[in-house]
Short mmCIF file of C-alpha atoms and ligand atoms in Angstrom, two decimals:
data_model
loop_
_atom_site.label_atom_id
_atom_site.label_comp_id
_atom_site.label_asym_id
_atom_site.label_seq_id
_atom_site.Cartn_x
_atom_site.Cartn_y
_atom_site.Cartn_z
CA MET N 267 59.77 14.79 67.66
CA ARG N 268 61.73 17.48 69.08
CA ILE N 269 59.09 19.28 69.94
CA LEU N 270 57.58 16.61 71.81
CA ILE N 271 60.06 15.56 73.74
CA ARG N 272 60.79 19.26 75.10
CA ALA N 273 56.78 19.20 75.95
CA LEU N 274 56.94 16.29 77.72
CA PHE N 275 60.16 17.02 79.75
CA LEU N 276 58.47 20.32 80.93
CA GLN N 277 55.31 18.83 81.23
CA CYS N 278 56.81 16.46 84.35
CA LEU N 279 58.75 19.85 85.16
CA LEU N 280 55.60 21.42 86.13
CA THR N 281 53.94 18.02 87.64
CA LEU N 282 56.61 17.07 90.10
CA PRO N 283 56.45 19.85 93.15
CA ALA N 284 52.31 18.77 92.64
CA MET N 285 53.42 15.00 93.73
CA ALA N 286 55.84 15.81 96.57
CA ALA N 287 53.36 17.54 98.24
CA GLY N 288 50.90 15.18 97.93
CA GLN N 289 52.98 11.99 99.96
CA VAL N 290 49.01 11.32 101.92
CA VAL N 291 46.32 10.30 99.65
CA ALA N 292 43.27 10.21 101.65
CA SER N 293 39.94 8.22 101.02
CA ASN N 294 36.44 6.74 102.57
CA PRO N 295 35.63 10.12 104.64
CA TRP N 296 32.78 9.87 106.65
CA ILE N 297 30.85 10.96 110.07
CA ARG N 298 28.84 8.57 112.11
CA GLU N 299 25.45 9.84 112.93
CA ALA N 300 25.47 10.41 116.93
CA PRO N 301 22.24 8.56 118.51
CA PRO N 302 19.74 11.20 119.81
CA GLY N 303 20.69 13.13 122.85
CA VAL N 304 24.31 12.81 121.74
CA SER N 305 26.77 15.55 121.01
CA MET N 306 29.84 14.19 120.01
CA TRP N 307 30.54 12.69 116.32
CA ALA N 308 32.93 10.22 115.56
CA GLY N 309 34.93 10.96 111.78
CA PHE N 310 36.78 8.39 110.00
CA VAL N 311 39.22 8.11 106.66
CA SER N 312 41.93 5.86 105.32
CA LEU N 313 45.16 7.78 105.07
CA LYS N 314 47.74 6.49 102.75
CA ASN N 315 51.89 6.97 103.27
CA THR N 316 52.99 7.07 99.60
CA SER N 317 56.22 8.76 100.73
CA ASP N 318 59.49 6.54 102.37
CA LYS N 319 59.21 8.33 105.24
CA PRO N 320 56.87 8.20 108.56
CA VAL N 321 54.88 11.03 108.67
CA ALA N 322 52.27 12.01 111.36
CA LEU N 323 48.54 13.50 111.28
CA VAL N 324 49.03 16.25 113.68
CA GLU N 325 46.05 18.65 113.79
CA VAL N 326 42.68 18.25 112.86
CA SER N 327 40.30 21.71 112.36
CA SER N 328 36.98 22.80 110.79
CA PRO N 329 34.79 25.27 110.88
CA ALA N 330 31.52 22.82 111.38
CA PHE N 331 32.90 22.20 115.10
CA ARG N 332 34.76 24.52 117.74
CA MET N 333 36.64 20.79 119.39
CA VAL N 334 38.33 18.57 117.04
CA GLU N 335 40.71 16.13 119.24
CA MET N 336 42.39 12.62 117.55
CA HIS N 337 41.61 9.65 119.50
CA ARG N 338 41.89 6.06 119.88
CA SER N 339 39.28 3.60 120.87
CA VAL N 340 40.79 0.68 123.13
CA VAL N 341 39.92 -1.64 125.78
CA GLU N 342 41.29 -1.81 129.23
CA ASN N 343 40.24 -4.15 132.07
CA GLY N 344 37.38 -5.41 130.14
CA MET N 345 35.70 -1.27 129.38
CA ALA N 346 35.38 0.64 126.83
CA ARG N 347 38.01 3.85 126.71
CA MET N 348 38.59 6.43 124.61
CA ARG N 349 42.10 7.85 124.62
CA GLN N 350 43.31 11.32 123.56
CA GLN N 351 46.34 11.26 120.69
CA THR N 352 48.96 14.09 119.94
CA SER N 353 49.27 12.84 116.67
CA ILE N 354 48.56 9.62 114.40
CA VAL N 355 51.46 8.08 112.75
CA ILE N 356 51.40 6.71 109.16
CA PRO N 357 54.02 4.26 108.47
CA ALA N 358 56.07 4.66 105.55
CA GLY N 359 54.62 2.99 102.40
CA GLN N 360 51.51 2.22 104.56
CA ARG N 361 47.67 2.79 105.23
CA VAL N 362 45.83 3.99 108.30
CA ALA N 363 42.27 3.34 109.12
CA LEU N 364 40.25 5.34 111.55
CA GLU N 365 37.55 3.23 111.67
CA PRO N 366 35.14 2.46 114.09
CA GLY N 367 36.56 0.64 116.83
CA GLY N 368 40.12 2.21 116.79
CA TYR N 369 41.40 5.82 115.72
CA HIS N 370 38.58 8.40 114.87
CA LEU N 371 38.32 12.22 114.81
CA MET N 372 35.99 13.01 117.84
CA LEU N 373 34.16 15.86 116.84
CA MET N 374 32.35 18.51 119.63
CA GLN N 375 30.63 21.06 119.99
CA ALA N 376 29.08 21.58 116.32
CA ARG N 377 28.40 24.87 115.15
CA GLN N 378 25.46 23.02 112.15
CA PRO N 379 23.14 20.86 112.87
CA ILE N 380 24.82 17.58 111.89
CA ARG N 381 22.60 14.70 110.68
CA ALA N 382 22.70 12.30 108.04
CA GLY N 383 22.97 14.02 104.28
CA VAL N 384 24.72 16.51 105.27
CA SER N 385 28.87 17.30 104.25
CA VAL N 386 31.14 19.12 106.59
CA PRO N 387 34.80 20.10 105.51
CA ILE N 388 37.66 19.15 108.18
CA THR N 389 41.47 20.11 107.36
CA LEU N 390 44.12 17.53 107.83
CA ALA N 391 47.34 18.60 108.73
CA PHE N 392 50.57 16.73 108.70
CA ASP N 393 53.84 17.21 110.15
CA ASN N 394 55.33 17.10 106.79
CA GLY N 395 53.98 20.52 105.76
CA GLN N 396 50.76 18.52 103.40
CA SER N 397 47.51 19.42 104.44
CA LEU N 398 44.07 18.01 102.86
CA GLN N 399 41.13 19.84 103.29
CA LEU N 400 38.32 16.81 102.86
CA THR N 401 34.60 16.87 102.50
CA PHE N 402 33.41 14.33 104.98
CA PRO N 403 29.37 12.95 104.57
CA VAL N 404 27.52 12.62 107.44
CA ARG N 405 25.94 8.92 107.32
CA ARG N 406 23.99 6.80 109.61
CA ASP N 407 26.42 4.05 109.26
CA HIS N 408 29.26 3.24 107.25
CU1 CU J 774 36.32 9.81 120.97
#
């Protein structure tokens, strides 16, 4: 019994640092296939901040694109526009969805064909030091 407790205790010690590092959990990453002739793609992903402090997405990069920006779609004076963001804040304990009509990753200057069926790696870096390497499948729609 003592040995079992000791084993469990050691396992907790080993598990803790990994949990502390993974404060943002990403789900449902995908890239919307662009219409013919358009060479900009929007990337979407849902980000859940499981920590008790706000965390900001501050840098996005991918070997598949020369240029990646964070954007937000807004309507100004009845016109749909996109505004570049320097960061996207995820409040403590909250989920922020990058989704059509809102925040998105703007992917430009592709280094490879981007069409439905392929997947590309994208790395998200946060101001808490965490970084997430995700695989984004390209889809015709969600
Ligand atoms: Cu955009």
